[in-house]
Each structure stands twice: as C-alpha cells, then as structure tokens.
Amino acid sequence: MWLGGLTPATWLAWRFVTGRLGANPIEEILHRLGGTALIFLLATLSVTPIRSLTGWNSIIQVRRTLGLFSFFYLTMHFLVYAILDQTLDWEFIIEDLTERRYIIVGFTGWVLLIPLAVTSTKKWIRKLGKRWQRLHRLVYISTALGVAHFYWQVKADTYWPLVATAVLVALMLFRFQIWINRRPLDPGSKQLKQSVNSPKDL
Ligand code: HEM
C-alpha cells in the first residue's frame, strides 16, 4: 500500500528534479496531484463494493490507508495551488475561493475531508461509535464535489471528468442498493461490530 501510494509522488518529484515536467511544470504538478487524489478517492469508495461482490473481507484493511493517501495528495494539490501557482498572494486566493465556481467546490471538497482525516484513528473510531460512520459519509459529498470541480475546470475535453462521474454514479448506485437491501457493511454496523474493535480491520 505504501509503495503504491507513494509511487505517484516519487515519480512526480523525479520528473521535477530532472526537468521532465514540460513547459509549465507547476500546472503539470497541480494536474497530476489532483488526478491522483481523485483516483485514490474513487478507490477508497470502491472497497465496500469489491468486498460485497467478492466476499474478500480483508480488503477493508486498506480502506483507511487509501483514504489517507487521497487526503495527502489533495493537501499537496492545495499547497501547490496556494504556494507555487498563486505565490501565496492571499488577495488572489480569496478572490478565487469566493468567485471561481470550480475552486469553491474543490476547496469545499478538501475542507470536508479534514475532519475525516483527523478522526481516522482507532481512538476516534471507538470514541465516536455510530457517529463515526455518519461523519465518514461526508466522503461521498467530498468526492462528488471533486468530480464537479474536475468537470468545471476543463476547458474543452470532458472525457475524463465524465468517466470519473460514471464511476462515482456506479459506486453510489451500488451503495444505494446495499441501503435498499438493508445490508449494512460499514464499521459501526451490527454486522461488523466485532471487526471494528479488531485493530486488524481498522
Ligand atoms: C475533493 C477535492 C479536489 C479534487 C478531487 C481535485 C481534483 C482535481 C483534478 C482531477 C484536476 C484536473 C487534473 C487533470 O486535468 O489532470 C484538478 C485541477 C485543479 N485543481 Fe483541484 N481538486 C480538488 C480540490 C482543489 C482545491 C482545494 C484547489 C485549490 C483551492 C484546487 C485547485 C485546482 C486547480 C487550480 C486546478 C487546475 C485548473 C486549471 O488548469 O485551470 N483543487 N483538481
């Protein structure tokens, strides 16, 4: 997981130091970090469907790491935007954060993930109990905002934003079906109460 999670960052850093990021390295870094974060977010949301479809229960152990990697890449994405792209010019940043639709939704998506990253530890899972599960549903809203942000920032070719939308819709439909069938699969649910308390599953 760590190898897979850090490979995109290492690859980007390597291209940066060897000057292989093209004519606009900052834009390239920003785009690669945003794309990687979105892939990790969608991968995080895929864990429960994969587990339900295949019965591969131990896959749940990678969910938290996937989620934390998506937060790591998003935070880097935001920092590259604020520090390298906008050179910490707060007047411009605040103007973007209040006036540009795709920045507003992207920023909201990132902010919503902060409490999830903070409460991702076993201590917080035990402390919040059922409320942890409810709080962590914010990841759906955050991913939807990320996809909208992706769609709105492209200038012409909407192919990849539409692919991301289709993946998210499919994952949400799957969740909806689980809800309809009343087959709770998350930590905090009765079915998995035992595994919540087992450090192996967190
Ligand atoms: C859930 C949160 C977010 C996700 C999933 C996300 C994802 C993405 C993706 C996928 C791209 C396009 C990458 C590509 O074309 O290959 C992108 C571009 C971009 N994102 Fe984000 N992002 C998020 C939050 C943010 C935040 C918080 C900011 C800054 C406040 C931001 C600023 C930008 C900028 C400036 C671009 C490039 C736009 C352009 O080229 O004009 N994003 N983001």
PDB file of C-alpha atoms and ligand atoms in Angstrom:
ATOM      1  CA  MET A   1       0.000   0.000   0.000  1.00  0.00           C
ATOM      2  CA  TRP A   2       2.738   2.421   0.978  1.00  0.00           C
ATOM      3  CA  LEU A   3       4.722   1.595  -2.152  1.00  0.00           C
ATOM      4  CA  GLY A   4       1.666   2.077  -4.372  1.00  0.00           C
ATOM      5  CA  GLY A   5       0.607   5.200  -2.501  1.00  0.00           C
ATOM      6  CA  LEU A   6       3.950   6.940  -2.679  1.00  0.00           C
ATOM      7  CA  THR A   7       4.818   5.959  -6.270  1.00  0.00           C
ATOM      8  CA  PRO A   8       2.904   8.865  -7.928  1.00  0.00           C
ATOM      9  CA  ALA A   9       4.581  11.420  -5.593  1.00  0.00           C
ATOM     10  CA  THR A  10       8.032   9.899  -6.149  1.00  0.00           C
ATOM     11  CA  TRP A  11       7.503   9.808  -9.925  1.00  0.00           C
ATOM     12  CA  LEU A  12       6.411  13.467  -9.896  1.00  0.00           C
ATOM     13  CA  ALA A  13       9.369  14.501  -7.717  1.00  0.00           C
ATOM     14  CA  TRP A  14      11.724  12.616 -10.073  1.00  0.00           C
ATOM     15  CA  ARG A  15      10.278  14.351 -13.141  1.00  0.00           C
ATOM     16  CA  PHE A  16      10.578  17.690 -11.308  1.00  0.00           C
ATOM     17  CA  VAL A  17      14.267  17.327 -10.372  1.00  0.00           C
ATOM     18  CA  THR A  18      15.185  16.006 -13.815  1.00  0.00           C
ATOM     19  CA  GLY A  19      13.278  18.812 -15.568  1.00  0.00           C
ATOM     20  CA  ARG A  20      10.817  16.499 -17.315  1.00  0.00           C
ATOM     21  CA  LEU A  21       7.589  18.270 -16.453  1.00  0.00           C
ATOM     22  CA  GLY A  22       7.142  20.096 -19.741  1.00  0.00           C
ATOM     23  CA  ALA A  23       6.781  23.792 -20.461  1.00  0.00           C
ATOM     24  CA  ASN A  24       4.578  24.526 -17.434  1.00  0.00           C
ATOM     25  CA  PRO A  25       5.841  22.368 -14.544  1.00  0.00           C
ATOM     26  CA  ILE A  26       3.589  23.941 -11.899  1.00  0.00           C
ATOM     27  CA  GLU A  27       0.438  23.302 -13.917  1.00  0.00           C
ATOM     28  CA  GLU A  28       1.621  19.740 -14.606  1.00  0.00           C
ATOM     29  CA  ILE A  29       2.248  19.088 -10.872  1.00  0.00           C
ATOM     30  CA  LEU A  30      -1.135  20.604  -9.973  1.00  0.00           C
ATOM     31  CA  HIS A  31      -2.949  18.435 -12.503  1.00  0.00           C
ATOM     32  CA  ARG A  32      -1.110  15.224 -11.613  1.00  0.00           C
ATOM     33  CA  LEU A  33      -1.738  15.729  -7.879  1.00  0.00           C
ATOM     34  CA  GLY A  34      -5.453  16.490  -8.471  1.00  0.00           C
ATOM     35  CA  GLY A  35      -5.867  13.464 -10.751  1.00  0.00           C
ATOM     36  CA  THR A  36      -4.044  11.145  -8.323  1.00  0.00           C
ATOM     37  CA  ALA A  37      -6.134  12.393  -5.379  1.00  0.00           C
ATOM     38  CA  LEU A  38      -9.351  11.718  -7.288  1.00  0.00           C
ATOM     39  CA  ILE A  39      -8.219   8.199  -8.241  1.00  0.00           C
ATOM     40  CA  PHE A  40      -7.448   7.467  -4.565  1.00  0.00           C
ATOM     41  CA  LEU A  41     -10.834   8.864  -3.503  1.00  0.00           C
ATOM     42  CA  LEU A  42     -12.681   6.657  -6.010  1.00  0.00           C
ATOM     43  CA  ALA A  43     -10.519   3.667  -4.992  1.00  0.00           C
ATOM     44  CA  THR A  44     -11.467   4.304  -1.340  1.00  0.00           C
ATOM     45  CA  LEU A  45     -15.151   4.249  -2.276  1.00  0.00           C
ATOM     46  CA  SER A  46     -14.653   1.033  -4.283  1.00  0.00           C
ATOM     47  CA  VAL A  47     -13.536  -1.013  -1.277  1.00  0.00           C
ATOM     48  CA  THR A  48     -17.024  -1.792   0.075  1.00  0.00           C
ATOM     49  CA  PRO A  49     -18.482  -2.769  -3.329  1.00  0.00           C
ATOM     50  CA  ILE A  50     -15.478  -5.012  -4.079  1.00  0.00           C
ATOM     51  CA  ARG A  51     -15.798  -6.580  -0.650  1.00  0.00           C
ATOM     52  CA  SER A  52     -19.520  -7.149  -1.074  1.00  0.00           C
ATOM     53  CA  LEU A  53     -19.230  -8.564  -4.608  1.00  0.00           C
ATOM     54  CA  THR A  54     -16.271 -10.854  -3.985  1.00  0.00           C
ATOM     55  CA  GLY A  55     -16.529 -11.692  -0.277  1.00  0.00           C
ATOM     56  CA  TRP A  56     -12.895 -10.549   0.066  1.00  0.00           C
ATOM     57  CA  ASN A  57     -13.341  -9.241   3.606  1.00  0.00           C
ATOM     58  CA  SER A  58      -9.734  -8.410   4.431  1.00  0.00           C
ATOM     59  CA  ILE A  59      -9.703  -5.738   1.682  1.00  0.00           C
ATOM     60  CA  ILE A  60     -11.350  -3.463   4.283  1.00  0.00           C
ATOM     61  CA  GLN A  61      -7.909  -3.121   5.886  1.00  0.00           C
ATOM     62  CA  VAL A  62      -6.659  -0.970   3.010  1.00  0.00           C
ATOM     63  CA  ARG A  63      -9.581   1.491   3.055  1.00  0.00           C
ATOM     64  CA  ARG A  64      -8.189   3.823   5.684  1.00  0.00           C
ATOM     65  CA  THR A  65      -4.754   3.970   4.007  1.00  0.00           C
ATOM     66  CA  LEU A  66      -6.367   4.690   0.621  1.00  0.00           C
ATOM     67  CA  GLY A  67      -8.452   7.467   2.193  1.00  0.00           C
ATOM     68  CA  LEU A  68      -5.435   8.991   3.898  1.00  0.00           C
ATOM     69  CA  PHE A  69      -3.429   8.915   0.659  1.00  0.00           C
ATOM     70  CA  SER A  70      -6.250  10.751  -1.123  1.00  0.00           C
ATOM     71  CA  PHE A  71      -6.160  13.394   1.625  1.00  0.00           C
ATOM     72  CA  PHE A  72      -2.358  13.610   1.348  1.00  0.00           C
ATOM     73  CA  TYR A  73      -2.495  14.178  -2.440  1.00  0.00           C
ATOM     74  CA  LEU A  74      -5.326  16.695  -2.091  1.00  0.00           C
ATOM     75  CA  THR A  75      -3.440  18.651   0.552  1.00  0.00           C
ATOM     76  CA  MET A  76      -0.384  18.702  -1.735  1.00  0.00           C
ATOM     77  CA  HIS A  77      -2.694  19.785  -4.593  1.00  0.00           C
ATOM     78  CA  PHE A  78      -3.994  22.675  -2.478  1.00  0.00           C
ATOM     79  CA  LEU A  79      -0.491  23.654  -1.272  1.00  0.00           C
ATOM     80  CA  VAL A  80       0.903  23.651  -4.826  1.00  0.00           C
ATOM     81  CA  TYR A  81      -2.033  25.833  -5.880  1.00  0.00           C
ATOM     82  CA  ALA A  82      -1.567  28.282  -2.966  1.00  0.00           C
ATOM     83  CA  ILE A  83       2.250  28.372  -2.776  1.00  0.00           C
ATOM     84  CA  LEU A  84       3.558  27.724  -6.303  1.00  0.00           C
ATOM     85  CA  ASP A  85       0.633  28.710  -8.522  1.00  0.00           C
ATOM     86  CA  GLN A  86      -0.654  31.733  -6.581  1.00  0.00           C
ATOM     87  CA  THR A  87       2.652  32.525  -4.780  1.00  0.00           C
ATOM     88  CA  LEU A  88       0.691  32.956  -1.525  1.00  0.00           C
ATOM     89  CA  ASP A  89      -0.996  36.065  -2.895  1.00  0.00           C
ATOM     90  CA  TRP A  90      -3.955  35.946  -0.494  1.00  0.00           C
ATOM     91  CA  GLU A  91      -5.888  38.610  -2.355  1.00  0.00           C
ATOM     92  CA  PHE A  92      -5.944  36.401  -5.465  1.00  0.00           C
ATOM     93  CA  ILE A  93      -6.515  33.222  -3.457  1.00  0.00           C
ATOM     94  CA  ILE A  94      -9.512  34.697  -1.609  1.00  0.00           C
ATOM     95  CA  GLU A  95     -10.882  36.060  -4.889  1.00  0.00           C
ATOM     96  CA  ASP A  96     -10.603  32.538  -6.388  1.00  0.00           C
ATOM     97  CA  LEU A  97     -12.150  30.943  -3.295  1.00  0.00           C
ATOM     98  CA  THR A  98     -15.157  33.227  -3.464  1.00  0.00           C
ATOM     99  CA  GLU A  99     -15.647  33.819  -7.177  1.00  0.00           C
ATOM    100  CA  ARG A 100     -14.496  30.835  -9.231  1.00  0.00           C
ATOM    101  CA  ARG A 101     -17.067  28.057  -9.152  1.00  0.00           C
ATOM    102  CA  TYR A 102     -14.624  25.176  -9.656  1.00  0.00           C
ATOM    103  CA  ILE A 103     -12.283  26.472  -6.930  1.00  0.00           C
ATOM    104  CA  ILE A 104     -15.197  26.947  -4.485  1.00  0.00           C
ATOM    105  CA  VAL A 105     -16.408  23.340  -4.915  1.00  0.00           C
ATOM    106  CA  GLY A 106     -12.864  21.883  -4.897  1.00  0.00           C
ATOM    107  CA  PHE A 107     -11.983  23.771  -1.741  1.00  0.00           C
ATOM    108  CA  THR A 108     -15.233  22.672  -0.049  1.00  0.00           C
ATOM    109  CA  GLY A 109     -14.454  19.062  -1.015  1.00  0.00           C
ATOM    110  CA  TRP A 110     -10.998  19.293   0.556  1.00  0.00           C
ATOM    111  CA  VAL A 111     -12.242  21.031   3.740  1.00  0.00           C
ATOM    112  CA  LEU A 112     -14.890  18.310   4.223  1.00  0.00           C
ATOM    113  CA  LEU A 113     -12.140  15.692   4.236  1.00  0.00           C
ATOM    114  CA  ILE A 114     -10.208  17.338   7.082  1.00  0.00           C
ATOM    115  CA  PRO A 115     -12.446  16.013   9.916  1.00  0.00           C
ATOM    116  CA  LEU A 116     -12.383  12.584   8.268  1.00  0.00           C
ATOM    117  CA  ALA A 117      -8.583  12.502   8.205  1.00  0.00           C
ATOM    118  CA  VAL A 118      -8.424  13.722  11.821  1.00  0.00           C
ATOM    119  CA  THR A 119     -10.907  11.080  13.057  1.00  0.00           C
ATOM    120  CA  SER A 120      -9.385   8.202  11.088  1.00  0.00           C
ATOM    121  CA  THR A 121      -7.541   6.785  14.106  1.00  0.00           C
ATOM    122  CA  LYS A 122      -8.760   3.783  16.105  1.00  0.00           C
ATOM    123  CA  LYS A 123      -9.141   6.023  19.145  1.00  0.00           C
ATOM    124  CA  TRP A 124     -11.601   8.298  17.302  1.00  0.00           C
ATOM    125  CA  ILE A 125     -13.474   5.342  15.780  1.00  0.00           C
ATOM    126  CA  ARG A 126     -14.127   3.968  19.264  1.00  0.00           C
ATOM    127  CA  LYS A 127     -14.893   7.393  20.716  1.00  0.00           C
ATOM    128  CA  LEU A 128     -17.452   8.356  18.057  1.00  0.00           C
ATOM    129  CA  GLY A 129     -19.125   4.927  17.699  1.00  0.00           C
ATOM    130  CA  LYS A 130     -22.126   5.164  15.340  1.00  0.00           C
ATOM    131  CA  ARG A 131     -21.459   8.873  14.756  1.00  0.00           C
ATOM    132  CA  TRP A 132     -18.111   7.960  13.124  1.00  0.00           C
ATOM    133  CA  GLN A 133     -19.924   6.116  10.356  1.00  0.00           C
ATOM    134  CA  ARG A 134     -22.298   9.051   9.801  1.00  0.00           C
ATOM    135  CA  LEU A 135     -19.434  11.564   9.768  1.00  0.00           C
ATOM    136  CA  HIS A 136     -17.460   9.496   7.284  1.00  0.00           C
ATOM    137  CA  ARG A 137     -20.352   9.564   4.815  1.00  0.00           C
ATOM    138  CA  LEU A 138     -19.031  13.043   4.023  1.00  0.00           C
ATOM    139  CA  VAL A 139     -16.552  11.279   1.744  1.00  0.00           C
ATOM    140  CA  TYR A 140     -19.358  10.842  -0.821  1.00  0.00           C
ATOM    141  CA  ILE A 141     -20.114  14.567  -0.841  1.00  0.00           C
ATOM    142  CA  SER A 142     -16.428  15.383  -0.980  1.00  0.00           C
ATOM    143  CA  THR A 143     -15.837  13.050  -3.956  1.00  0.00           C
ATOM    144  CA  ALA A 144     -18.908  14.418  -5.763  1.00  0.00           C
ATOM    145  CA  LEU A 145     -17.552  17.951  -5.261  1.00  0.00           C
ATOM    146  CA  GLY A 146     -14.136  16.789  -6.502  1.00  0.00           C
ATOM    147  CA  VAL A 147     -15.719  15.353  -9.655  1.00  0.00           C
ATOM    148  CA  ALA A 148     -17.728  18.578 -10.237  1.00  0.00           C
ATOM    149  CA  HIS A 149     -14.504  20.571  -9.705  1.00  0.00           C
ATOM    150  CA  PHE A 150     -12.729  18.359 -12.275  1.00  0.00           C
ATOM    151  CA  TYR A 151     -15.592  18.801 -14.776  1.00  0.00           C
ATOM    152  CA  TRP A 152     -15.774  22.575 -14.373  1.00  0.00           C
ATOM    153  CA  GLN A 153     -12.026  23.188 -14.624  1.00  0.00           C
ATOM    154  CA  VAL A 154     -11.547  21.501 -18.016  1.00  0.00           C
ATOM    155  CA  LYS A 155     -11.523  23.841 -20.953  1.00  0.00           C
ATOM    156  CA  ALA A 156     -12.678  21.540 -23.746  1.00  0.00           C
ATOM    157  CA  ASP A 157     -12.277  17.768 -23.459  1.00  0.00           C
ATOM    158  CA  THR A 158     -14.727  16.461 -20.861  1.00  0.00           C
ATOM    159  CA  TYR A 159     -13.927  12.771 -21.467  1.00  0.00           C
ATOM    160  CA  TRP A 160     -12.069  12.046 -18.161  1.00  0.00           C
ATOM    161  CA  PRO A 161     -14.393  14.136 -15.966  1.00  0.00           C
ATOM    162  CA  LEU A 162     -17.308  12.161 -17.461  1.00  0.00           C
ATOM    163  CA  VAL A 163     -15.501   8.848 -16.821  1.00  0.00           C
ATOM    164  CA  ALA A 164     -14.979   9.931 -13.169  1.00  0.00           C
ATOM    165  CA  THR A 165     -18.682  10.893 -12.954  1.00  0.00           C
ATOM    166  CA  ALA A 166     -19.735   7.490 -14.337  1.00  0.00           C
ATOM    167  CA  VAL A 167     -17.511   5.657 -11.817  1.00  0.00           C
ATOM    168  CA  LEU A 168     -18.899   7.729  -8.941  1.00  0.00           C
ATOM    169  CA  VAL A 169     -22.520   7.207 -10.065  1.00  0.00           C
ATOM    170  CA  ALA A 170     -21.934   3.436 -10.329  1.00  0.00           C
ATOM    171  CA  LEU A 171     -20.419   3.362  -6.815  1.00  0.00           C
ATOM    172  CA  MET A 172     -23.308   5.433  -5.422  1.00  0.00           C
ATOM    173  CA  LEU A 173     -25.895   3.162  -7.078  1.00  0.00           C
ATOM    174  CA  PHE A 174     -24.188   0.187  -5.501  1.00  0.00           C
ATOM    175  CA  ARG A 175     -24.334   1.879  -2.097  1.00  0.00           C
ATOM    176  CA  PHE A 176     -27.995   2.683  -2.672  1.00  0.00           C
ATOM    177  CA  GLN A 177     -28.688  -0.956  -3.443  1.00  0.00           C
ATOM    178  CA  ILE A 178     -26.967  -2.000  -0.206  1.00  0.00           C
ATOM    179  CA  TRP A 179     -29.116   0.522   1.653  1.00  0.00           C
ATOM    180  CA  ILE A 180     -32.293  -0.758  -0.041  1.00  0.00           C
ATOM    181  CA  ASN A 181     -31.402  -4.354   0.817  1.00  0.00           C
ATOM    182  CA  ARG A 182     -30.526  -3.261   4.364  1.00  0.00           C
ATOM    183  CA  ARG A 183     -27.168  -4.939   4.235  1.00  0.00           C
ATOM    184  CA  PRO A 184     -25.006  -2.712   6.385  1.00  0.00           C
ATOM    185  CA  LEU A 185     -21.350  -3.149   5.596  1.00  0.00           C
ATOM    186  CA  ASP A 186     -19.589  -0.286   7.351  1.00  0.00           C
ATOM    187  CA  PRO A 187     -17.656  -0.191  10.586  1.00  0.00           C
ATOM    188  CA  GLY A 188     -20.137   0.685  13.305  1.00  0.00           C
ATOM    189  CA  SER A 189     -22.845  -1.528  11.798  1.00  0.00           C
ATOM    190  CA  LYS A 190     -24.104  -4.523  13.763  1.00  0.00           C
ATOM    191  CA  GLN A 191     -22.826  -6.986  11.192  1.00  0.00           C
ATOM    192  CA  LEU A 192     -19.257  -5.808  11.553  1.00  0.00           C
ATOM    193  CA  LYS A 193     -19.259  -4.641  15.128  1.00  0.00           C
ATOM    194  CA  GLN A 194     -16.649  -7.211  16.028  1.00  0.00           C
ATOM    195  CA  SER A 195     -14.269  -6.244  13.260  1.00  0.00           C
ATOM    196  CA  VAL A 196     -14.484  -2.559  14.258  1.00  0.00           C
ATOM    197  CA  ASN A 197     -12.963  -3.407  17.539  1.00  0.00           C
ATOM    198  CA  SER A 198     -10.326  -5.535  15.914  1.00  0.00           C
ATOM    199  CA  PRO A 199      -7.219  -3.442  15.141  1.00  0.00           C
ATOM    200  CA  LYS A 200      -6.637  -5.729  12.140  1.00  0.00           C
ATOM    201  CA  ASP A 201      -9.674  -4.280  10.354  1.00  0.00           C
ATOM    202  CA  LEU A 202      -9.044  -0.627  11.061  1.00  0.00           C
TER     203      LEU A 202
HETATM  204  C1  HEM B   1     -12.019  16.994  -3.477  1.00  0.00           C
HETATM  205  C2  HEM B   1     -11.160  17.979  -3.807  1.00  0.00           C
HETATM  206  C3  HEM B   1     -10.405  18.076  -5.120  1.00  0.00           C
HETATM  207  C4  HEM B   1     -10.226  17.153  -6.130  1.00  0.00           C
HETATM  208  C5  HEM B   1     -10.705  15.694  -6.161  1.00  0.00           C
HETATM  209  C6  HEM B   1      -9.466  17.797  -7.164  1.00  0.00           C
HETATM  210  C7  HEM B   1      -9.116  17.211  -8.363  1.00  0.00           C
HETATM  211  C8  HEM B   1      -8.611  17.892  -9.446  1.00  0.00           C
HETATM  212  C9  HEM B   1      -8.404  17.312 -10.749  1.00  0.00           C
HETATM  213  C10 HEM B   1      -8.723  15.857 -11.097  1.00  0.00           C
HETATM  214  C11 HEM B   1      -7.884  18.285 -11.543  1.00  0.00           C
HETATM  215  C12 HEM B   1      -7.529  18.158 -13.017  1.00  0.00           C
HETATM  216  C13 HEM B   1      -6.338  17.271 -13.234  1.00  0.00           C
HETATM  217  C14 HEM B   1      -6.104  16.979 -14.704  1.00  0.00           C
HETATM  218  O1  HEM B   1      -6.595  17.703 -15.586  1.00  0.00           O
HETATM  219  O2  HEM B   1      -5.401  16.008 -14.986  1.00  0.00           O
HETATM  220  C15 HEM B   1      -7.754  19.485 -10.751  1.00  0.00           C
HETATM  221  C16 HEM B   1      -7.262  20.671 -11.229  1.00  0.00           C
HETATM  222  C17 HEM B   1      -7.124  21.795 -10.464  1.00  0.00           C
HETATM  223  N1  HEM B   1      -7.461  21.929  -9.138  1.00  0.00           N
HETATM  224 FE1  HEM B   1      -8.289  20.520  -7.950  1.00  0.00          FE
HETATM  225  N2  HEM B   1      -9.150  19.079  -6.767  1.00  0.00           N
HETATM  226  C18 HEM B   1      -9.699  19.287  -5.534  1.00  0.00           C
HETATM  227  C19 HEM B   1      -9.565  20.408  -4.747  1.00  0.00           C
HETATM  228  C20 HEM B   1      -8.894  21.532  -5.138  1.00  0.00           C
HETATM  229  C21 HEM B   1      -8.600  22.662  -4.285  1.00  0.00           C
HETATM  230  C22 HEM B   1      -8.916  22.727  -2.789  1.00  0.00           C
HETATM  231  C23 HEM B   1      -7.967  23.599  -5.048  1.00  0.00           C
HETATM  232  C24 HEM B   1      -7.491  24.941  -4.656  1.00  0.00           C
HETATM  233  C25 HEM B   1      -8.144  25.747  -3.859  1.00  0.00           C
HETATM  234  C26 HEM B   1      -7.858  23.070  -6.381  1.00  0.00           C
HETATM  235  C27 HEM B   1      -7.282  23.724  -7.455  1.00  0.00           C
HETATM  236  C28 HEM B   1      -7.136  23.213  -8.716  1.00  0.00           C
HETATM  237  C29 HEM B   1      -6.566  23.934  -9.850  1.00  0.00           C
HETATM  238  C30 HEM B   1      -6.089  25.386  -9.830  1.00  0.00           C
HETATM  239  C31 HEM B   1      -6.567  23.052 -10.938  1.00  0.00           C
HETATM  240  C32 HEM B   1      -6.051  23.338 -12.356  1.00  0.00           C
HETATM  241  C33 HEM B   1      -7.097  24.102 -13.112  1.00  0.00           C
HETATM  242  C34 HEM B   1      -6.633  24.639 -14.444  1.00  0.00           C
HETATM  243  O3  HEM B   1      -5.794  24.042 -15.112  1.00  0.00           O
HETATM  244  O4  HEM B   1      -7.138  25.699 -14.816  1.00  0.00           O
HETATM  245  N3  HEM B   1      -8.413  21.797  -6.388  1.00  0.00           N
HETATM  246  N4  HEM B   1      -8.188  19.229  -9.487  1.00  0.00           N
END
